Amino acid sequence: MKIATITLNPAIDQTVFVDNFCVDQVNRGRAMQHDAGGKGVNVASFLADYGLTVTATGLLGADNATIFERHFAAKGIADRFVRVPGLTRIGVKIVDEARQQTTDINMPGAEPPAGAMDALLTTIDALAADHDWFVLAGNLPPGLPADTSAAIIARLKARGCRVALDASGAALKAGLRAGPTLAKPNLDELRQISEAPLTGNGEVARAARELCAGGVELAIISMGAKGALFTTATGSVLAVPPPVAVTSTVGAGDAMVAGTIAGLIQGLELAAIARLATAFSLAALARVGAHLPPRAELEASANRVMILAPDVLRTTAA
Ligand SMILES: Nc1ncnc2c1ncn2[C@@H]1O[C@H](COP(=O)(O)OP(=O)(O)OP(=O)(O)O)[C@@H](O)[C@H]1O
Ligand SMILES: [Mg+2]
């Protein structure tokens, strides 16, 4: 069983540690760190740490690809990224440990040159021959139409592959119309596509069932510390994490997508999938970067996840 992740707009996460950071002043940085990032890259990292065979593809700027290449080599991820001229975008995160504040500066990324998408589609078609699962994660770079995700999903489904979609806004809405096997919107993303306030668990559950009615086999609505609702055509469970100290919220959702696929591949039942996926997220929250602890620790964490049945959902308010 092989899995490929597709990241159309990856990013290098540049974390700068500055105590007592002030705008409009000269600040003294204490340390700096660069990590290969982007949602699909994170999903690939979690899956590889779990011991699965993973390929990462998408579009990567040739001028600063080394950091990604080192990361893929360290994790044992097969690198099938299409190189494009120029730089992959860099997102700056200013971490002020003294004041416990984080300031993010996210860039849109560069517009892919003509021909880059054709090269990527050729790569995706080749990967479809021997990869069972694809994960399409993250937003689109500027210049690509919103239906790009939908076109990729339709292409992969026509080749008999299963596809997970983790996107937001117009790309999520368009992608859902192509009927991905799995979708994991968070509550904000679900609100964007259902254009409703979704104030109670009942309303969230109904929106999840609508995603399933539209062709999604497993819809996961993640709700931060409140947990996640896992819904299929035949059942639904709410997985509530234990209270935890959060080191970094980066990649909690990406870890949940990876853990879900790890569970599905092993043929686990819905509640066990929800436990494992939540354990992946808890692992992401406990450390900087997309890394998993050993399996024994993951299993201990999975056992601490509370699984609530659907009848509870109808009666509790969010
Ligand atoms: N503060 C927290 N405490 C406990 N668990 C959390 C917390 N935040 C997130 N989680 C766990 O991680 C899962 C995914 O988190 P979340 O809903 O924030 O995803 P997301 O918004 O898609 O994140 P991402 O930024 O990675 O896209 C949650 O369903 C929950 O299980
Ligand atoms: Mg997310």
Tab-separated table of C-alpha atoms and ligand atoms in Angstrom:
chain	number	residue	atom	x	y	z
A	1	MET	CA	0.000	0.000	0.000
A	2	LYS	CA	1.638	3.234	-1.140
A	3	ILE	CA	0.505	6.775	-0.415
A	4	ALA	CA	1.350	9.978	-2.302
A	5	THR	CA	0.801	13.510	-1.043
A	6	ILE	CA	0.381	16.474	-3.392
A	7	THR	CA	1.412	19.969	-2.248
A	8	LEU	CA	0.845	22.629	-4.900
A	9	ASN	CA	2.042	25.504	-2.706
A	10	PRO	CA	4.646	24.253	-0.194
A	11	ALA	CA	6.468	26.618	2.152
A	12	ILE	CA	9.628	26.797	4.185
A	13	ASP	CA	8.757	27.616	7.778
A	14	GLN	CA	11.306	30.070	9.124
A	15	THR	CA	10.999	30.309	12.900
A	16	VAL	CA	12.799	33.241	14.499
A	17	PHE	CA	13.076	33.326	18.284
A	18	VAL	CA	12.989	36.923	19.541
A	19	ASP	CA	12.334	37.693	23.201
A	20	ASN	CA	10.209	40.808	23.817
A	21	PHE	CA	9.625	41.352	20.119
A	22	CYS	CA	8.583	44.937	19.248
A	23	VAL	CA	7.366	46.358	15.954
A	24	ASP	CA	9.053	49.484	14.560
A	25	GLN	CA	12.287	48.788	16.493
A	26	VAL	CA	15.551	46.915	16.078
A	27	ASN	CA	15.065	43.434	17.612
A	28	ARG	CA	17.763	40.974	18.586
A	29	GLY	CA	17.049	37.438	17.464
A	30	ARG	CA	18.189	34.602	19.739
A	31	ALA	CA	17.958	31.673	17.306
A	32	MET	CA	16.504	30.751	13.952
A	33	GLN	CA	15.304	27.499	12.441
A	34	HIS	CA	14.158	26.473	8.942
A	35	ASP	CA	11.780	23.561	8.363
A	36	ALA	CA	10.356	22.084	5.185
A	37	GLY	CA	6.612	22.724	5.362
A	38	GLY	CA	3.317	22.823	3.558
A	39	LYS	CA	0.347	20.630	4.449
A	40	GLY	CA	1.076	17.751	2.079
A	41	VAL	CA	4.726	17.698	3.163
A	42	ASN	CA	3.581	17.480	6.793
A	43	VAL	CA	1.122	14.655	6.027
A	44	ALA	CA	3.908	12.753	4.231
A	45	SER	CA	6.215	13.242	7.230
A	46	PHE	CA	3.695	11.826	9.728
A	47	LEU	CA	2.899	8.849	7.479
A	48	ALA	CA	6.595	8.086	6.954
A	49	ASP	CA	7.262	8.264	10.713
A	50	TYR	CA	4.447	5.727	11.206
A	51	GLY	CA	6.341	3.376	8.895
A	52	LEU	CA	4.272	3.674	5.719
A	53	THR	CA	5.653	3.990	2.173
A	54	VAL	CA	5.178	7.577	1.061
A	55	THR	CA	5.881	9.711	-2.003
A	56	ALA	CA	5.659	13.509	-1.969
A	57	THR	CA	4.894	15.508	-5.088
A	58	GLY	CA	3.769	18.989	-6.047
A	59	LEU	CA	5.612	22.105	-7.196
A	60	LEU	CA	8.922	23.085	-5.610
A	61	GLY	CA	11.120	26.132	-6.246
A	62	ALA	CA	14.496	24.901	-7.539
A	63	ASP	CA	16.515	27.655	-5.825
A	64	ASN	CA	15.832	26.586	-2.220
A	65	ALA	CA	14.910	22.912	-2.674
A	66	THR	CA	17.830	21.598	-0.558
A	67	ILE	CA	15.994	21.943	2.737
A	68	PHE	CA	13.152	19.785	1.355
A	69	GLU	CA	15.565	17.269	-0.177
A	70	ARG	CA	17.335	16.807	3.170
A	71	HIS	CA	14.000	16.448	4.934
A	72	PHE	CA	12.728	13.800	2.486
A	73	ALA	CA	16.007	11.873	2.728
A	74	ALA	CA	15.903	11.945	6.552
A	75	LYS	CA	12.291	10.674	6.638
A	76	GLY	CA	12.640	8.158	3.802
A	77	ILE	CA	10.025	9.972	1.673
A	78	ALA	CA	10.322	9.478	-2.099
A	79	ASP	CA	10.763	12.929	-3.699
A	80	ARG	CA	8.750	13.343	-6.905
A	81	PHE	CA	8.282	17.131	-6.677
A	82	VAL	CA	8.367	18.955	-10.000
A	83	ARG	CA	11.019	21.685	-9.807
A	84	VAL	CA	10.010	25.163	-10.986
A	85	PRO	CA	12.395	28.109	-11.434
A	86	GLY	CA	12.791	30.449	-8.451
A	87	LEU	CA	12.176	30.114	-4.727
A	88	THR	CA	9.584	28.227	-2.712
A	89	ARG	CA	7.814	30.767	-0.481
A	90	ILE	CA	9.082	31.316	3.041
A	91	GLY	CA	6.664	31.835	5.936
A	92	VAL	CA	8.101	33.719	8.895
A	93	LYS	CA	7.073	32.850	12.437
A	94	ILE	CA	8.360	35.159	15.163
A	95	VAL	CA	8.249	33.290	18.446
A	96	ASP	CA	8.520	35.448	21.547
A	97	GLU	CA	8.985	32.986	24.400
A	98	ALA	CA	9.269	35.756	26.982
A	99	ARG	CA	5.786	37.084	26.236
A	100	GLN	CA	4.344	33.779	24.969
A	101	GLN	CA	3.329	35.382	21.664
A	102	THR	CA	3.718	34.205	18.080
A	103	THR	CA	3.535	36.467	15.025
A	104	ASP	CA	3.082	34.827	11.610
A	105	ILE	CA	3.806	36.313	8.201
A	106	ASN	CA	2.464	34.069	5.435
A	107	MET	CA	3.254	34.698	1.782
A	108	PRO	CA	0.978	33.789	-1.157
A	109	GLY	CA	3.676	31.917	-3.100
A	110	ALA	CA	4.720	32.447	-6.697
A	111	GLU	CA	2.561	31.862	-9.744
A	112	PRO	CA	3.634	28.570	-11.387
A	113	PRO	CA	5.193	29.069	-14.840
A	114	ALA	CA	3.505	27.777	-17.980
A	115	GLY	CA	3.986	24.051	-18.334
A	116	ALA	CA	4.523	23.357	-14.613
A	117	MET	CA	1.015	21.971	-14.092
A	118	ASP	CA	1.293	19.767	-17.184
A	119	ALA	CA	4.537	18.322	-15.819
A	120	LEU	CA	2.884	17.744	-12.454
A	121	LEU	CA	-0.155	16.029	-13.994
A	122	THR	CA	2.202	13.703	-15.907
A	123	THR	CA	3.921	12.843	-12.611
A	124	ILE	CA	0.572	12.299	-10.864
A	125	ASP	CA	-0.600	9.985	-13.656
A	126	ALA	CA	2.612	7.953	-13.316
A	127	LEU	CA	2.220	7.735	-9.520
A	128	ALA	CA	-1.430	6.656	-9.903
A	129	ALA	CA	-0.181	3.387	-11.424
A	130	ASP	CA	1.232	2.110	-8.114
A	131	HIS	CA	-0.100	4.392	-5.351
A	132	ASP	CA	-3.435	3.521	-3.718
A	133	TRP	CA	-4.025	6.727	-1.750
A	134	PHE	CA	-3.411	10.371	-2.617
A	135	VAL	CA	-3.615	13.318	-0.240
A	136	LEU	CA	-4.265	16.717	-1.809
A	137	ALA	CA	-3.469	19.238	0.894
A	138	GLY	CA	-3.038	22.953	1.304
A	139	ASN	CA	-4.019	25.975	-0.711
A	140	LEU	CA	-3.387	26.775	-4.360
A	141	PRO	CA	-0.604	29.071	-5.560
A	142	PRO	CA	-1.736	32.296	-7.271
A	143	GLY	CA	-2.754	31.969	-10.907
A	144	LEU	CA	-4.282	28.480	-10.712
A	145	PRO	CA	-8.071	28.222	-11.128
A	146	ALA	CA	-10.147	27.152	-8.085
A	147	ASP	CA	-11.188	23.956	-9.869
A	148	THR	CA	-7.569	22.698	-10.032
A	149	SER	CA	-8.133	20.412	-7.013
A	150	ALA	CA	-11.367	19.082	-8.505
A	151	ALA	CA	-9.596	18.268	-11.776
A	152	ILE	CA	-6.833	16.360	-9.945
A	153	ILE	CA	-9.354	14.454	-7.802
A	154	ALA	CA	-11.433	13.473	-10.843
A	155	ARG	CA	-8.294	12.325	-12.668
A	156	LEU	CA	-7.170	10.151	-9.741
A	157	LYS	CA	-10.618	8.676	-9.110
A	158	ALA	CA	-10.881	7.742	-12.793
A	159	ARG	CA	-7.678	5.734	-12.268
A	160	GLY	CA	-9.162	3.892	-9.267
A	161	CYS	CA	-7.201	5.771	-6.585
A	162	ARG	CA	-8.567	6.986	-3.272
A	163	VAL	CA	-8.134	10.699	-2.556
A	164	ALA	CA	-8.145	12.749	0.645
A	165	LEU	CA	-8.789	16.493	0.341
A	166	ASP	CA	-7.656	19.039	2.944
A	167	ALA	CA	-8.218	22.517	1.549
A	168	SER	CA	-10.173	25.652	2.339
A	169	GLY	CA	-12.423	28.211	0.673
A	170	ALA	CA	-13.148	28.005	-3.045
A	171	ALA	CA	-10.663	25.146	-3.605
A	172	LEU	CA	-12.440	23.042	-0.953
A	173	LYS	CA	-15.874	23.825	-2.356
A	174	ALA	CA	-14.838	22.980	-5.916
A	175	GLY	CA	-12.846	19.922	-4.792
A	176	LEU	CA	-15.800	18.461	-2.891
A	177	ARG	CA	-17.844	18.418	-6.076
A	178	ALA	CA	-15.379	15.863	-7.477
A	179	GLY	CA	-16.266	13.488	-4.584
A	180	PRO	CA	-13.005	12.882	-2.716
A	181	THR	CA	-12.888	9.686	-0.639
A	182	LEU	CA	-12.051	11.662	2.485
A	183	ALA	CA	-12.336	15.328	3.455
A	184	LYS	CA	-11.178	16.987	6.690
A	185	PRO	CA	-12.463	20.535	6.938
A	186	ASN	CA	-12.091	22.265	10.295
A	187	LEU	CA	-15.107	24.119	11.641
A	188	ASP	CA	-14.190	27.404	9.906
A	189	GLU	CA	-13.731	25.651	6.583
A	190	LEU	CA	-17.054	23.813	7.008
A	191	ARG	CA	-18.743	27.155	7.705
A	192	GLN	CA	-17.206	28.618	4.530
A	193	ILE	CA	-18.675	25.853	2.376
A	194	SER	CA	-22.030	25.401	4.084
A	195	GLU	CA	-22.550	29.165	4.475
A	196	ALA	CA	-24.216	28.535	7.834
A	197	PRO	CA	-23.104	29.481	11.377
A	198	LEU	CA	-23.152	25.797	12.547
A	199	THR	CA	-23.596	26.667	16.200
A	200	GLY	CA	-24.381	23.259	17.726
A	201	ASN	CA	-23.016	19.716	17.423
A	202	GLY	CA	-26.286	18.716	15.783
A	203	GLU	CA	-25.820	21.232	12.974
A	204	VAL	CA	-22.188	20.177	12.500
A	205	ALA	CA	-23.293	16.526	12.341
A	206	ARG	CA	-25.916	17.400	9.736
A	207	ALA	CA	-23.367	19.273	7.580
A	208	ALA	CA	-21.024	16.254	7.833
A	209	ARG	CA	-23.825	13.932	6.698
A	210	GLU	CA	-24.428	16.259	3.744
A	211	LEU	CA	-20.769	15.870	2.727
A	212	CYS	CA	-21.251	12.092	2.813
A	213	ALA	CA	-24.470	12.364	0.796
A	214	GLY	CA	-22.415	14.309	-1.778
A	215	GLY	CA	-20.032	11.372	-2.266
A	216	VAL	CA	-17.426	11.731	0.498
A	217	GLU	CA	-16.926	8.299	2.154
A	218	LEU	CA	-15.440	9.673	5.375
A	219	ALA	CA	-15.997	13.280	6.439
A	220	ILE	CA	-13.973	14.526	9.398
A	221	ILE	CA	-14.885	17.839	10.960
A	222	SER	CA	-12.050	18.928	13.251
A	223	MET	CA	-12.850	21.380	16.026
A	224	GLY	CA	-9.534	22.122	17.736
A	225	ALA	CA	-9.491	21.231	21.452
A	226	LYS	CA	-13.138	20.061	21.223
A	227	GLY	CA	-12.038	17.122	19.081
A	228	ALA	CA	-13.280	15.863	15.744
A	229	LEU	CA	-16.427	14.331	14.318
A	230	PHE	CA	-15.855	11.311	12.054
A	231	THR	CA	-18.853	10.559	9.807
A	232	THR	CA	-19.535	7.900	7.171
A	233	ALA	CA	-22.755	6.943	5.376
A	234	THR	CA	-23.464	4.416	8.136
A	235	GLY	CA	-22.157	5.931	11.355
A	236	SER	CA	-20.592	8.754	13.265
A	237	VAL	CA	-18.281	9.162	16.281
A	238	LEU	CA	-16.978	12.187	18.126
A	239	ALA	CA	-13.335	11.821	19.263
A	240	VAL	CA	-12.542	14.098	22.190
A	241	PRO	CA	-8.859	14.550	23.112
A	242	PRO	CA	-7.710	14.761	26.727
A	243	PRO	CA	-6.591	18.223	27.871
A	244	VAL	CA	-2.956	18.657	26.817
A	245	ALA	CA	-0.191	21.249	26.980
A	246	VAL	CA	0.318	22.628	23.466
A	247	THR	CA	3.876	23.180	22.233
A	248	SER	CA	2.897	23.985	18.628
A	249	THR	CA	-0.473	23.946	16.864
A	250	VAL	CA	1.255	23.694	13.457
A	251	GLY	CA	0.190	20.525	11.662
A	252	ALA	CA	-2.485	19.255	14.095
A	253	GLY	CA	-4.950	18.960	11.219
A	254	ASP	CA	-2.336	17.492	8.876
A	255	ALA	CA	-1.530	14.847	11.500
A	256	MET	CA	-5.228	13.986	11.746
A	257	VAL	CA	-5.408	13.371	7.980
A	258	ALA	CA	-2.283	11.164	8.164
A	259	GLY	CA	-3.579	9.196	11.186
A	260	THR	CA	-6.931	8.622	9.501
A	261	ILE	CA	-5.297	7.169	6.402
A	262	ALA	CA	-3.017	5.020	8.583
A	263	GLY	CA	-6.150	3.665	10.295
A	264	LEU	CA	-8.087	3.107	7.064
A	265	ILE	CA	-5.162	1.240	5.499
A	266	GLN	CA	-5.064	-1.119	8.492
A	267	GLY	CA	-8.807	-1.762	8.116
A	268	LEU	CA	-9.647	-0.385	11.564
A	269	GLU	CA	-13.252	0.348	12.534
A	270	LEU	CA	-14.418	3.981	12.727
A	271	ALA	CA	-13.869	4.463	16.491
A	272	ALA	CA	-10.341	3.042	16.287
A	273	ILE	CA	-9.560	5.252	13.286
A	274	ALA	CA	-10.795	8.290	15.245
A	275	ARG	CA	-8.580	7.325	18.217
A	276	LEU	CA	-5.486	6.823	16.081
A	277	ALA	CA	-6.055	10.050	14.102
A	278	THR	CA	-6.462	12.027	17.323
A	279	ALA	CA	-3.303	10.439	18.752
A	280	PHE	CA	-1.424	11.650	15.637
A	281	SER	CA	-2.772	15.185	16.278
A	282	LEU	CA	-1.781	15.058	19.946
A	283	ALA	CA	1.726	14.058	18.858
A	284	ALA	CA	1.859	17.062	16.514
A	285	LEU	CA	0.718	19.403	19.298
A	286	ALA	CA	3.403	18.113	21.656
A	287	ARG	CA	6.374	19.002	19.411
A	288	VAL	CA	7.678	21.509	16.852
A	289	GLY	CA	7.721	20.085	13.325
A	290	ALA	CA	5.909	17.095	11.784
A	291	HIS	CA	7.272	14.173	13.811
A	292	LEU	CA	5.655	11.181	15.544
A	293	PRO	CA	6.794	9.477	18.757
A	294	PRO	CA	7.307	5.669	18.880
A	295	ARG	CA	4.186	3.499	18.376
A	296	ALA	CA	3.845	2.583	22.070
A	297	GLU	CA	3.490	6.271	22.949
A	298	LEU	CA	0.950	6.790	20.150
A	299	GLU	CA	-1.094	3.846	21.390
A	300	ALA	CA	-1.063	5.126	24.970
A	301	SER	CA	-2.272	8.476	23.689
A	302	ALA	CA	-4.988	6.823	21.543
A	303	ASN	CA	-6.296	5.083	24.653
A	304	ARG	CA	-6.784	8.458	26.352
A	305	VAL	CA	-9.125	9.706	23.592
A	306	MET	CA	-12.803	9.682	24.543
A	307	ILE	CA	-15.165	8.312	21.887
A	308	LEU	CA	-18.756	9.530	22.039
A	309	ALA	CA	-21.619	7.867	20.198
A	310	PRO	CA	-23.943	9.734	17.801
A	311	ASP	CA	-26.886	9.892	20.247
A	312	VAL	CA	-24.723	12.109	22.483
A	313	LEU	CA	-24.208	14.422	19.504
A	314	ARG	CA	-27.901	15.089	19.122
A	315	THR	CA	-28.275	16.184	22.722
A	316	THR	CA	-25.105	18.187	23.488
A	317	ALA	CA	-24.603	21.781	22.449
A	318	ALA	CA	-21.248	22.766	20.920
B	1	LIG	N1	-5.666	22.666	21.904
B	1	LIG	C1	-5.895	21.387	21.607
B	1	LIG	N2	-6.010	20.460	22.584
B	1	LIG	C2	-6.234	19.164	22.292
B	1	LIG	N3	-6.363	18.699	21.039
B	1	LIG	C3	-6.288	19.567	20.036
B	1	LIG	C4	-6.042	20.949	20.240
B	1	LIG	N4	-5.982	21.563	19.022
B	1	LIG	C5	-6.173	20.592	18.112
B	1	LIG	N5	-6.352	19.389	18.700
B	1	LIG	C6	-6.551	18.088	18.051
B	1	LIG	O1	-6.118	18.180	16.703
B	1	LIG	C7	-7.223	17.995	15.801
B	1	LIG	C8	-7.081	18.886	14.594
B	1	LIG	O2	-6.974	20.232	15.016
B	1	LIG	P1	-7.707	21.453	14.286
B	1	LIG	O3	-9.173	21.249	14.320
B	1	LIG	O4	-7.171	22.689	14.920
B	1	LIG	O5	-7.192	21.277	12.806
B	1	LIG	P2	-6.890	22.345	11.671
B	1	LIG	O6	-7.610	23.624	11.977
B	1	LIG	O7	-7.165	21.706	10.381
B	1	LIG	O8	-5.332	22.547	11.861
B	1	LIG	P3	-4.191	22.912	10.786
B	1	LIG	O9	-3.665	24.226	11.262
B	1	LIG	O10	-3.175	21.829	10.920
B	1	LIG	O11	-4.829	22.985	9.446
B	1	LIG	C9	-8.466	18.264	16.657
B	1	LIG	O12	-9.600	17.587	16.139
B	1	LIG	C10	-8.030	17.715	18.019
B	1	LIG	O13	-8.150	16.317	18.066
B	2	MG	MG	-6.358	22.238	8.505
